[in-house]
């Protein structure tokens, strides 16, 4: 599952979009034509980046995940080992093995392939942040 956040579609592929310095870059962990190897960070995986030109027009979207677990509405975030973090606001979550998380929220790590888990990915189109008026104006 892709992590929630801001993405850009480039040549038919979705890439995470990251603000970097005064501009924006697309990121991937695979060597990709047109991407350069990013500066190494201790303990991090190798990354490749492609700087986005200030006038470049690309499709951008925000990715989020929601769903249900045992009939309870949940917000979904990636975790590790094939699991996801299900976050519920319904107090019945305690009865379904959820632990207290934040005020009026409960969390449970659930295998991504659990038959009682239904996940819906939502792609919400957003304006390209490098073209917004608060980032130097539209071109």
mmCIF file of N, CA and C in Angstrom:
data_model
loop_
_atom_site.group_PDB
_atom_site.id
_atom_site.type_symbol
_atom_site.label_atom_id
_atom_site.label_comp_id
_atom_site.label_asym_id
_atom_site.label_seq_id
_atom_site.Cartn_x
_atom_site.Cartn_y
_atom_site.Cartn_z
ATOM 1 N N UNK A 1 0.847 -1.174 0.000
ATOM 2 C CA UNK A 1 0.000 0.000 0.000
ATOM 3 C C UNK A 1 0.898 1.244 0.000
ATOM 4 N N UNK A 2 0.551 2.199 -0.854
ATOM 5 C CA UNK A 2 1.278 3.463 -0.893
ATOM 6 C C UNK A 2 0.947 4.265 0.360
ATOM 7 N N UNK A 3 1.936 4.961 0.869
ATOM 8 C CA UNK A 3 1.718 5.812 2.046
ATOM 9 C C UNK A 3 0.800 6.969 1.678
ATOM 10 N N UNK A 4 -0.001 7.434 2.629
ATOM 11 C CA UNK A 4 -0.826 8.611 2.346
ATOM 12 C C UNK A 4 0.076 9.823 2.132
ATOM 13 N N UNK A 5 -0.407 10.779 1.374
ATOM 14 C CA UNK A 5 0.365 11.998 1.159
ATOM 15 C C UNK A 5 0.150 12.579 -0.215
ATOM 16 N N UNK A 6 1.050 13.465 -0.591
ATOM 17 C CA UNK A 6 0.984 14.188 -1.855
ATOM 18 C C UNK A 6 1.761 13.434 -2.925
ATOM 19 N N UNK A 7 1.144 13.271 -4.114
ATOM 20 C CA UNK A 7 1.761 12.538 -5.220
ATOM 21 C C UNK A 7 1.637 13.334 -6.512
ATOM 22 N N UNK A 8 2.478 12.959 -7.472
ATOM 23 C CA UNK A 8 2.425 13.540 -8.801
ATOM 24 C C UNK A 8 2.473 12.389 -9.810
ATOM 25 N N UNK A 9 1.722 12.527 -10.899
ATOM 26 C CA UNK A 9 1.736 11.518 -11.964
ATOM 27 C C UNK A 9 2.682 12.018 -13.047
ATOM 28 N N UNK A 10 3.675 11.173 -13.372
ATOM 29 C CA UNK A 10 4.674 11.530 -14.378
ATOM 30 C C UNK A 10 4.895 10.319 -15.273
ATOM 31 N N UNK A 11 4.666 10.483 -16.566
ATOM 32 C CA UNK A 11 4.822 9.410 -17.549
ATOM 33 C C UNK A 11 4.076 8.139 -17.122
ATOM 34 N N UNK A 12 2.840 8.330 -16.616
ATOM 35 C CA UNK A 12 1.978 7.212 -16.263
ATOM 36 C C UNK A 12 2.274 6.543 -14.938
ATOM 37 N N UNK A 13 3.214 7.095 -14.155
ATOM 38 C CA UNK A 13 3.579 6.509 -12.865
ATOM 39 C C UNK A 13 3.359 7.547 -11.768
ATOM 40 N N UNK A 14 2.887 7.097 -10.607
ATOM 41 C CA UNK A 14 2.679 7.993 -9.463
ATOM 42 C C UNK A 14 3.924 8.006 -8.593
ATOM 43 N N UNK A 15 4.401 9.220 -8.276
ATOM 44 C CA UNK A 15 5.580 9.397 -7.437
ATOM 45 C C UNK A 15 5.242 10.284 -6.250
ATOM 46 N N UNK A 16 5.806 9.983 -5.065
ATOM 47 C CA UNK A 16 5.645 10.911 -3.942
ATOM 48 C C UNK A 16 6.236 12.270 -4.315
ATOM 49 N N UNK A 17 5.578 13.306 -3.863
ATOM 50 C CA UNK A 17 5.974 14.685 -4.146
ATOM 51 C C UNK A 17 6.493 15.294 -2.844
ATOM 52 N N UNK A 18 7.691 15.882 -2.913
ATOM 53 C CA UNK A 18 8.347 16.389 -1.713
ATOM 54 C C UNK A 18 8.852 17.801 -1.949
ATOM 55 N N UNK A 19 8.563 18.690 -0.998
ATOM 56 C CA UNK A 19 9.110 20.041 -1.041
ATOM 57 C C UNK A 19 10.579 19.954 -0.654
ATOM 58 N N UNK A 20 11.431 20.581 -1.465
ATOM 59 C CA UNK A 20 12.867 20.510 -1.200
ATOM 60 C C UNK A 20 13.494 21.862 -1.500
ATOM 61 N N UNK A 21 13.980 22.515 -0.471
ATOM 62 C CA UNK A 21 14.544 23.846 -0.657
ATOM 63 C C UNK A 21 13.468 24.788 -1.161
ATOM 64 N N UNK A 22 13.740 25.438 -2.280
ATOM 65 C CA UNK A 22 12.751 26.370 -2.845
ATOM 66 C C UNK A 22 11.927 25.725 -3.954
ATOM 67 N N UNK A 23 12.070 24.418 -4.141
ATOM 68 C CA UNK A 23 11.331 23.754 -5.214
ATOM 69 C C UNK A 23 10.700 22.447 -4.767
ATOM 70 N N UNK A 24 10.334 21.641 -5.748
ATOM 71 C CA UNK A 24 9.657 20.361 -5.499
ATOM 72 C C UNK A 24 10.343 19.259 -6.286
ATOM 73 N N UNK A 25 10.363 18.046 -5.718
ATOM 74 C CA UNK A 25 10.944 16.888 -6.394
ATOM 75 C C UNK A 25 9.997 15.708 -6.312
ATOM 76 N N UNK A 26 10.131 14.806 -7.313
ATOM 77 C CA UNK A 26 9.468 13.504 -7.284
ATOM 78 C C UNK A 26 10.508 12.535 -6.744
ATOM 79 N N UNK A 27 10.056 11.521 -6.015
ATOM 80 C CA UNK A 27 10.979 10.573 -5.412
ATOM 81 C C UNK A 27 10.622 9.131 -5.739
ATOM 82 N N UNK A 28 11.659 8.305 -5.858
ATOM 83 C CA UNK A 28 11.465 6.865 -6.035
ATOM 84 C C UNK A 28 12.669 6.137 -5.448
ATOM 85 N N UNK A 29 12.493 4.862 -5.149
ATOM 86 C CA UNK A 29 13.600 4.043 -4.653
ATOM 87 C C UNK A 29 14.218 3.214 -5.774
ATOM 88 N N UNK A 30 13.707 3.390 -6.998
ATOM 89 C CA UNK A 30 14.231 2.643 -8.153
ATOM 90 C C UNK A 30 14.989 3.574 -9.083
ATOM 91 N N UNK A 31 16.083 3.076 -9.632
ATOM 92 C CA UNK A 31 16.804 3.852 -10.646
ATOM 93 C C UNK A 31 15.852 4.045 -11.819
ATOM 94 N N UNK A 32 15.592 5.292 -12.181
ATOM 95 C CA UNK A 32 14.602 5.624 -13.197
ATOM 96 C C UNK A 32 15.185 6.677 -14.134
ATOM 97 N N UNK A 33 14.963 6.491 -15.428
ATOM 98 C CA UNK A 33 15.449 7.448 -16.415
ATOM 99 C C UNK A 33 14.927 8.849 -16.079
ATOM 100 N N UNK A 34 15.838 9.822 -16.084
ATOM 101 C CA UNK A 34 15.470 11.200 -15.794
ATOM 102 C C UNK A 34 15.559 11.554 -14.316
ATOM 103 N N UNK A 35 15.805 10.567 -13.453
ATOM 104 C CA UNK A 35 15.948 10.797 -12.017
ATOM 105 C C UNK A 35 17.420 10.683 -11.648
ATOM 106 N N UNK A 36 17.849 11.467 -10.690
ATOM 107 C CA UNK A 36 19.235 11.424 -10.222
ATOM 108 C C UNK A 36 19.281 10.820 -8.829
ATOM 109 N N UNK A 37 20.400 10.159 -8.533
ATOM 110 C CA UNK A 37 20.571 9.571 -7.211
ATOM 111 C C UNK A 37 20.629 10.700 -6.191
ATOM 112 N N UNK A 38 19.814 10.586 -5.146
ATOM 113 C CA UNK A 38 19.757 11.616 -4.100
ATOM 114 C C UNK A 38 20.948 11.466 -3.166
ATOM 115 N N UNK A 39 21.284 12.532 -2.484
ATOM 116 C CA UNK A 39 22.360 12.481 -1.495
ATOM 117 C C UNK A 39 22.028 11.409 -0.467
ATOM 118 N N UNK A 40 23.022 10.627 -0.119
ATOM 119 C CA UNK A 40 22.811 9.517 0.821
ATOM 120 C C UNK A 40 22.569 10.040 2.227
ATOM 121 N N UNK A 41 21.628 9.393 2.900
ATOM 122 C CA UNK A 41 21.346 9.682 4.300
ATOM 123 C C UNK A 41 21.661 8.421 5.082
ATOM 124 N N UNK A 42 22.413 8.554 6.156
ATOM 125 C CA UNK A 42 22.837 7.391 6.933
ATOM 126 C C UNK A 42 21.632 6.546 7.352
ATOM 127 N N UNK A 43 21.688 5.257 7.034
ATOM 128 C CA UNK A 43 20.634 4.329 7.421
ATOM 129 C C UNK A 43 19.413 4.327 6.516
ATOM 130 N N UNK A 44 19.354 5.242 5.554
ATOM 131 C CA UNK A 44 18.188 5.319 4.660
ATOM 132 C C UNK A 44 18.430 4.496 3.398
ATOM 133 N N UNK A 45 17.344 4.088 2.746
ATOM 134 C CA UNK A 45 17.480 3.374 1.485
ATOM 135 C C UNK A 45 17.902 4.360 0.395
ATOM 136 N N UNK A 46 18.474 3.853 -0.670
ATOM 137 C CA UNK A 46 18.882 4.699 -1.790
ATOM 138 C C UNK A 46 17.643 5.281 -2.441
ATOM 139 N N UNK A 47 17.685 6.572 -2.716
ATOM 140 C CA UNK A 47 16.555 7.248 -3.347
ATOM 141 C C UNK A 47 17.034 7.956 -4.606
ATOM 142 N N UNK A 48 16.064 8.131 -5.513
ATOM 143 C CA UNK A 48 16.307 8.869 -6.746
ATOM 144 C C UNK A 48 15.281 9.980 -6.817
ATOM 145 N N UNK A 49 15.703 11.128 -7.336
ATOM 146 C CA UNK A 49 14.819 12.284 -7.381
ATOM 147 C C UNK A 49 14.863 12.955 -8.742
ATOM 148 N N UNK A 50 13.749 13.584 -9.070
ATOM 149 C CA UNK A 50 13.660 14.391 -10.281
ATOM 150 C C UNK A 50 13.070 15.732 -9.885
ATOM 151 N N UNK A 51 13.845 16.790 -10.068
ATOM 152 C CA UNK A 51 13.373 18.145 -9.755
ATOM 153 C C UNK A 51 12.302 18.540 -10.760
ATOM 154 N N UNK A 52 11.265 19.200 -10.272
ATOM 155 C CA UNK A 52 10.164 19.644 -11.120
ATOM 156 C C UNK A 52 10.422 21.094 -11.518
ATOM 157 N N UNK A 53 10.365 21.360 -12.815
ATOM 158 C CA UNK A 53 10.572 22.722 -13.321
ATOM 159 C C UNK A 53 9.416 23.614 -12.866
ATOM 160 N N UNK A 54 9.682 24.890 -12.542
ATOM 161 C CA UNK A 54 8.643 25.788 -12.019
ATOM 162 C C UNK A 54 7.424 25.936 -12.926
ATOM 163 N N UNK A 55 7.603 25.758 -14.247
ATOM 164 C CA UNK A 55 6.477 25.924 -15.173
ATOM 165 C C UNK A 55 5.841 24.587 -15.590
ATOM 166 N N UNK A 56 6.360 23.484 -15.082
ATOM 167 C CA UNK A 56 5.897 22.158 -15.484
ATOM 168 C C UNK A 56 4.466 21.899 -15.009
ATOM 169 N N UNK A 57 3.648 21.404 -15.922
ATOM 170 C CA UNK A 57 2.242 21.099 -15.614
ATOM 171 C C UNK A 57 2.099 19.588 -15.460
ATOM 172 N N UNK A 58 1.845 19.140 -14.234
ATOM 173 C CA UNK A 58 1.689 17.720 -13.939
ATOM 174 C C UNK A 58 0.460 17.519 -13.057
ATOM 175 N N UNK A 59 -0.141 16.343 -13.168
ATOM 176 C CA UNK A 59 -1.307 15.998 -12.355
ATOM 177 C C UNK A 59 -0.848 15.683 -10.927
ATOM 178 N N UNK A 60 -1.422 16.375 -9.963
ATOM 179 C CA UNK A 60 -1.101 16.152 -8.553
ATOM 180 C C UNK A 60 -2.351 15.689 -7.804
ATOM 181 N N UNK A 61 -2.141 14.891 -6.775
ATOM 182 C CA UNK A 61 -3.267 14.434 -5.968
ATOM 183 C C UNK A 61 -2.798 14.089 -4.564
ATOM 184 N N UNK A 62 -3.747 14.115 -3.634
ATOM 185 C CA UNK A 62 -3.493 13.689 -2.264
ATOM 186 C C UNK A 62 -4.100 12.309 -2.108
ATOM 187 N N UNK A 63 -3.322 11.368 -1.606
ATOM 188 C CA UNK A 63 -3.769 9.992 -1.410
ATOM 189 C C UNK A 63 -4.082 9.766 0.067
ATOM 190 N N UNK A 64 -5.252 9.208 0.327
ATOM 191 C CA UNK A 64 -5.627 8.841 1.695
ATOM 192 C C UNK A 64 -6.328 7.486 1.651
ATOM 193 N N UNK A 65 -6.390 6.828 2.790
ATOM 194 C CA UNK A 65 -7.020 5.513 2.885
ATOM 195 C C UNK A 65 -8.021 5.520 4.030
ATOM 196 N N UNK A 66 -9.175 4.963 3.760
ATOM 197 C CA UNK A 66 -10.178 4.772 4.795
ATOM 198 C C UNK A 66 -10.738 3.373 4.603
ATOM 199 N N UNK A 67 -11.669 3.003 5.439
ATOM 200 C CA UNK A 67 -12.263 1.688 5.268
ATOM 201 C C UNK A 67 -13.089 1.302 6.467
ATOM 202 N N UNK A 68 -13.283 -0.004 6.580
ATOM 203 C CA UNK A 68 -13.990 -0.549 7.736
ATOM 204 C C UNK A 68 -13.240 -1.773 8.228
ATOM 205 N N UNK A 69 -13.329 -1.990 9.535
ATOM 206 C CA UNK A 69 -12.789 -3.204 10.142
ATOM 207 C C UNK A 69 -13.860 -3.720 11.095
ATOM 208 N N UNK A 70 -14.351 -4.910 10.823
ATOM 209 C CA UNK A 70 -15.445 -5.502 11.602
ATOM 210 C C UNK A 70 -16.626 -4.543 11.697
ATOM 211 N N UNK A 71 -16.884 -3.839 10.597
ATOM 212 C CA UNK A 71 -18.020 -2.933 10.522
ATOM 213 C C UNK A 71 -17.765 -1.546 11.083
ATOM 214 N N UNK A 72 -16.615 -1.317 11.710
ATOM 215 C CA UNK A 72 -16.289 -0.003 12.263
ATOM 216 C C UNK A 72 -15.588 0.848 11.209
ATOM 217 N N UNK A 73 -15.986 2.099 11.047
ATOM 218 C CA UNK A 73 -15.252 2.961 10.117
ATOM 219 C C UNK A 73 -13.859 3.253 10.677
ATOM 220 N N UNK A 74 -12.835 3.150 9.820
ATOM 221 C CA UNK A 74 -11.447 3.378 10.244
ATOM 222 C C UNK A 74 -10.692 4.202 9.211
ATOM 223 N N UNK A 75 -9.687 4.886 9.693
ATOM 224 C CA UNK A 75 -8.689 5.539 8.835
ATOM 225 C C UNK A 75 -7.513 4.572 8.787
ATOM 226 N N UNK A 76 -6.879 4.419 7.640
ATOM 227 C CA UNK A 76 -5.833 3.412 7.446
ATOM 228 C C UNK A 76 -4.494 4.093 7.144
ATOM 229 N N UNK A 77 -3.444 3.607 7.803
ATOM 230 C CA UNK A 77 -2.076 4.040 7.508
ATOM 231 C C UNK A 77 -1.208 2.803 7.352
ATOM 232 N N UNK A 78 -0.210 2.858 6.473
ATOM 233 C CA UNK A 78 0.682 1.708 6.324
ATOM 234 C C UNK A 78 1.446 1.447 7.620
ATOM 235 N N UNK A 79 1.828 0.205 7.832
ATOM 236 C CA UNK A 79 2.657 -0.160 8.976
ATOM 237 C C UNK A 79 3.804 -1.019 8.446
ATOM 238 N N UNK A 80 4.110 -2.114 9.108
ATOM 239 C CA UNK A 80 5.177 -2.990 8.628
ATOM 240 C C UNK A 80 4.727 -4.439 8.682
ATOM 241 N N UNK A 81 5.546 -5.319 8.160
ATOM 242 C CA UNK A 81 5.272 -6.760 8.198
ATOM 243 C C UNK A 81 3.911 -7.142 7.627
ATOM 244 N N UNK A 82 3.474 -6.446 6.550
ATOM 245 C CA UNK A 82 2.210 -6.788 5.911
ATOM 246 C C UNK A 82 0.990 -6.338 6.696
ATOM 247 N N UNK A 83 1.179 -5.400 7.609
ATOM 248 C CA UNK A 83 0.073 -4.920 8.421
ATOM 249 C C UNK A 83 -0.233 -3.455 8.106
ATOM 250 N N UNK A 84 -1.414 -3.040 8.523
ATOM 251 C CA UNK A 84 -1.798 -1.635 8.443
ATOM 252 C C UNK A 84 -2.248 -1.199 9.833
ATOM 253 N N UNK A 85 -2.203 0.103 10.043
ATOM 254 C CA UNK A 85 -2.690 0.661 11.298
ATOM 255 C C UNK A 85 -4.103 1.161 11.039
ATOM 256 N N UNK A 86 -5.072 0.562 11.735
ATOM 257 C CA UNK A 86 -6.467 0.979 11.627
ATOM 258 C C UNK A 86 -6.769 1.887 12.813
ATOM 259 N N UNK A 87 -7.283 3.078 12.531
ATOM 260 C CA UNK A 87 -7.581 4.060 13.578
ATOM 261 C C UNK A 87 -9.079 4.333 13.554
ATOM 262 N N UNK A 88 -9.721 4.122 14.694
ATOM 263 C CA UNK A 88 -11.174 4.288 14.799
ATOM 264 C C UNK A 88 -11.502 5.397 15.793
ATOM 265 N N UNK A 89 -12.624 6.061 15.553
ATOM 266 C CA UNK A 89 -13.130 7.072 16.481
ATOM 267 C C UNK A 89 -14.341 6.551 17.249
ATOM 268 N N UNK A 90 -14.793 5.366 16.904
ATOM 269 C CA UNK A 90 -15.963 4.754 17.522
ATOM 270 C C UNK A 90 -15.533 4.012 18.792
ATOM 271 N N UNK A 91 -16.147 4.302 19.931
ATOM 272 C CA UNK A 91 -15.759 3.677 21.206
ATOM 273 C C UNK A 91 -15.948 2.158 21.198
ATOM 274 N N UNK A 92 -16.752 1.641 20.272
ATOM 275 C CA UNK A 92 -16.892 0.179 20.156
ATOM 276 C C UNK A 92 -15.591 -0.484 19.715
ATOM 277 N N UNK A 93 -14.628 0.317 19.296
ATOM 278 C CA UNK A 93 -13.337 -0.228 18.869
ATOM 279 C C UNK A 93 -12.671 -0.999 20.009
ATOM 280 N N UNK A 94 -12.827 -0.532 21.232
ATOM 281 C CA UNK A 94 -12.229 -1.236 22.391
ATOM 282 C C UNK A 94 -12.703 -2.674 22.457
ATOM 283 N N UNK A 95 -13.971 -2.891 22.148
ATOM 284 C CA UNK A 95 -14.547 -4.241 22.187
ATOM 285 C C UNK A 95 -13.983 -5.121 21.070
ATOM 286 N N UNK A 96 -13.350 -4.498 20.080
ATOM 287 C CA UNK A 96 -12.790 -5.237 18.946
ATOM 288 C C UNK A 96 -11.264 -5.301 19.005
ATOM 289 N N UNK A 97 -10.698 -5.104 20.202
ATOM 290 C CA UNK A 97 -9.263 -5.284 20.388
ATOM 291 C C UNK A 97 -8.406 -4.077 20.074
ATOM 292 N N UNK A 98 -9.004 -2.914 19.880
ATOM 293 C CA UNK A 98 -8.237 -1.703 19.624
ATOM 294 C C UNK A 98 -7.681 -1.162 20.945
ATOM 295 N N UNK A 99 -6.523 -0.504 20.879
ATOM 296 C CA UNK A 99 -5.914 0.135 22.039
ATOM 297 C C UNK A 99 -6.130 1.637 21.967
ATOM 298 N N UNK A 100 -6.141 2.281 23.127
ATOM 299 C CA UNK A 100 -6.283 3.727 23.186
ATOM 300 C C UNK A 100 -5.122 4.374 22.430
ATOM 301 N N UNK A 101 -5.410 5.416 21.647
ATOM 302 C CA UNK A 101 -4.393 6.037 20.788
ATOM 303 C C UNK A 101 -4.284 7.518 21.106
ATOM 304 N N UNK A 102 -5.272 8.263 20.792
ATOM 305 C CA UNK A 102 -5.361 9.692 21.078
ATOM 306 C C UNK A 102 -6.689 9.884 21.783
ATOM 307 N N UNK A 103 -6.972 11.082 22.154
ATOM 308 C CA UNK A 103 -8.269 11.345 22.781
ATOM 309 C C UNK A 103 -9.378 10.940 21.804
ATOM 310 N N UNK A 104 -10.249 10.064 22.237
ATOM 311 C CA UNK A 104 -11.385 9.587 21.436
ATOM 312 C C UNK A 104 -10.962 8.869 20.157
ATOM 313 N N UNK A 105 -9.766 8.263 20.150
ATOM 314 C CA UNK A 105 -9.322 7.446 19.010
ATOM 315 C C UNK A 105 -8.686 6.168 19.537
ATOM 316 N N UNK A 106 -8.854 5.085 18.769
ATOM 317 C CA UNK A 106 -8.300 3.797 19.125
ATOM 318 C C UNK A 106 -7.567 3.239 17.911
ATOM 319 N N UNK A 107 -6.539 2.447 18.159
ATOM 320 C CA UNK A 107 -5.704 1.938 17.075
ATOM 321 C C UNK A 107 -5.497 0.430 17.222
ATOM 322 N N UNK A 108 -5.352 -0.214 16.064
ATOM 323 C CA UNK A 108 -5.060 -1.647 16.049
ATOM 324 C C UNK A 108 -4.238 -1.949 14.802
ATOM 325 N N UNK A 109 -3.185 -2.767 14.964
ATOM 326 C CA UNK A 109 -2.426 -3.256 13.815
ATOM 327 C C UNK A 109 -3.159 -4.478 13.276
ATOM 328 N N UNK A 110 -3.480 -4.444 11.988
ATOM 329 C CA UNK A 110 -4.290 -5.484 11.367
ATOM 330 C C UNK A 110 -3.558 -5.982 10.113
ATOM 331 N N UNK A 111 -3.496 -7.295 9.904
ATOM 332 C CA UNK A 111 -2.900 -7.786 8.649
ATOM 333 C C UNK A 111 -3.641 -7.174 7.455
ATOM 334 N N UNK A 112 -2.878 -6.718 6.480
ATOM 335 C CA UNK A 112 -3.480 -6.062 5.307
ATOM 336 C C UNK A 112 -4.453 -6.982 4.576
ATOM 337 N N UNK A 113 -4.254 -8.285 4.692
ATOM 338 C CA UNK A 113 -5.134 -9.233 3.994
ATOM 339 C C UNK A 113 -6.225 -9.813 4.905
ATOM 340 N N UNK A 114 -6.456 -9.205 6.075
ATOM 341 C CA UNK A 114 -7.521 -9.654 6.984
ATOM 342 C C UNK A 114 -8.862 -9.583 6.255
ATOM 343 N N UNK A 115 -9.632 -10.658 6.304
ATOM 344 C CA UNK A 115 -10.912 -10.708 5.578
ATOM 345 C C UNK A 115 -11.942 -9.727 6.123
ATOM 346 N N UNK A 116 -11.761 -9.259 7.343
ATOM 347 C CA UNK A 116 -12.715 -8.312 7.929
ATOM 348 C C UNK A 116 -12.319 -6.857 7.692
ATOM 349 N N UNK A 117 -11.243 -6.652 6.981
ATOM 350 C CA UNK A 117 -10.749 -5.309 6.680
ATOM 351 C C UNK A 117 -11.090 -4.937 5.241
ATOM 352 N N UNK A 118 -11.707 -3.799 5.071
ATOM 353 C CA UNK A 118 -12.012 -3.258 3.736
ATOM 354 C C UNK A 118 -11.314 -1.916 3.624
ATOM 355 N N UNK A 119 -10.479 -1.770 2.603
ATOM 356 C CA UNK A 119 -9.708 -0.531 2.422
ATOM 357 C C UNK A 119 -10.134 0.163 1.144
ATOM 358 N N UNK A 120 -10.325 1.461 1.238
ATOM 359 C CA UNK A 120 -10.638 2.293 0.081
ATOM 360 C C UNK A 120 -9.577 3.371 -0.037
ATOM 361 N N UNK A 121 -8.923 3.426 -1.188
ATOM 362 C CA UNK A 121 -7.945 4.490 -1.454
ATOM 363 C C UNK A 121 -8.684 5.641 -2.134
ATOM 364 N N UNK A 122 -8.416 6.848 -1.677
ATOM 365 C CA UNK A 122 -9.048 8.033 -2.254
ATOM 366 C C UNK A 122 -7.964 8.957 -2.803
ATOM 367 N N UNK A 123 -8.077 9.276 -4.097
ATOM 368 C CA UNK A 123 -7.164 10.204 -4.764
ATOM 369 C C UNK A 123 -7.920 11.514 -4.961
ATOM 370 N N UNK A 124 -7.511 12.539 -4.243
ATOM 371 C CA UNK A 124 -8.154 13.844 -4.342
ATOM 372 C C UNK A 124 -7.269 14.769 -5.155
ATOM 373 N N UNK A 125 -7.720 15.201 -6.340
ATOM 374 C CA UNK A 125 -6.900 16.111 -7.140
ATOM 375 C C UNK A 125 -6.604 17.398 -6.371
ATOM 376 N N UNK A 126 -5.366 17.872 -6.475
ATOM 377 C CA UNK A 126 -4.963 19.133 -5.853
ATOM 378 C C UNK A 126 -4.166 19.932 -6.877
ATOM 379 N N UNK A 127 -4.171 21.266 -6.746
ATOM 380 C CA UNK A 127 -3.354 22.076 -7.656
ATOM 381 C C UNK A 127 -1.869 21.776 -7.428
ATOM 382 N N UNK A 128 -1.095 21.850 -8.487
ATOM 383 C CA UNK A 128 0.352 21.655 -8.368
ATOM 384 C C UNK A 128 0.901 22.728 -7.430
ATOM 385 N N UNK A 129 1.508 22.333 -6.311
ATOM 386 C CA UNK A 129 1.924 23.329 -5.322
ATOM 387 C C UNK A 129 2.965 24.321 -5.837
ATOM 388 N N UNK A 130 3.776 23.927 -6.810
ATOM 389 C CA UNK A 130 4.783 24.849 -7.342
ATOM 390 C C UNK A 130 4.171 25.882 -8.289
ATOM 391 N N UNK A 131 2.891 25.707 -8.664
ATOM 392 C CA UNK A 131 2.214 26.669 -9.533
ATOM 393 C C UNK A 131 1.272 27.586 -8.758
ATOM 394 N N UNK A 132 1.086 27.328 -7.460
ATOM 395 C CA UNK A 132 0.164 28.139 -6.661
ATOM 396 C C UNK A 132 0.678 29.559 -6.511
ATOM 397 N N UNK A 133 -0.250 30.489 -6.304
ATOM 398 C CA UNK A 133 0.101 31.893 -6.209
ATOM 399 C C UNK A 133 1.009 32.197 -5.015
ATOM 400 N N UNK A 134 0.915 31.391 -3.936
ATOM 401 C CA UNK A 134 1.777 31.648 -2.778
ATOM 402 C C UNK A 134 3.175 31.052 -2.966
ATOM 403 N N UNK A 135 3.417 30.432 -4.123
ATOM 404 C CA UNK A 135 4.754 29.913 -4.463
ATOM 405 C C UNK A 135 5.263 30.579 -5.737
ATOM 406 N N UNK A 136 5.085 31.890 -5.865
ATOM 407 C CA UNK A 136 5.658 32.585 -7.009
ATOM 408 C C UNK A 136 4.693 32.893 -8.117
ATOM 409 N N UNK A 137 3.419 32.530 -7.977
ATOM 410 C CA UNK A 137 2.432 32.912 -8.986
ATOM 411 C C UNK A 137 2.247 31.884 -10.071
ATOM 412 N N UNK A 138 1.123 31.955 -10.735
ATOM 413 C CA UNK A 138 0.815 31.045 -11.869
ATOM 414 C C UNK A 138 1.530 31.550 -13.112
ATOM 415 N N UNK A 139 1.877 30.577 -13.909
ATOM 416 C CA UNK A 139 2.550 30.937 -15.170
ATOM 417 C C UNK A 139 1.666 30.589 -16.310
#
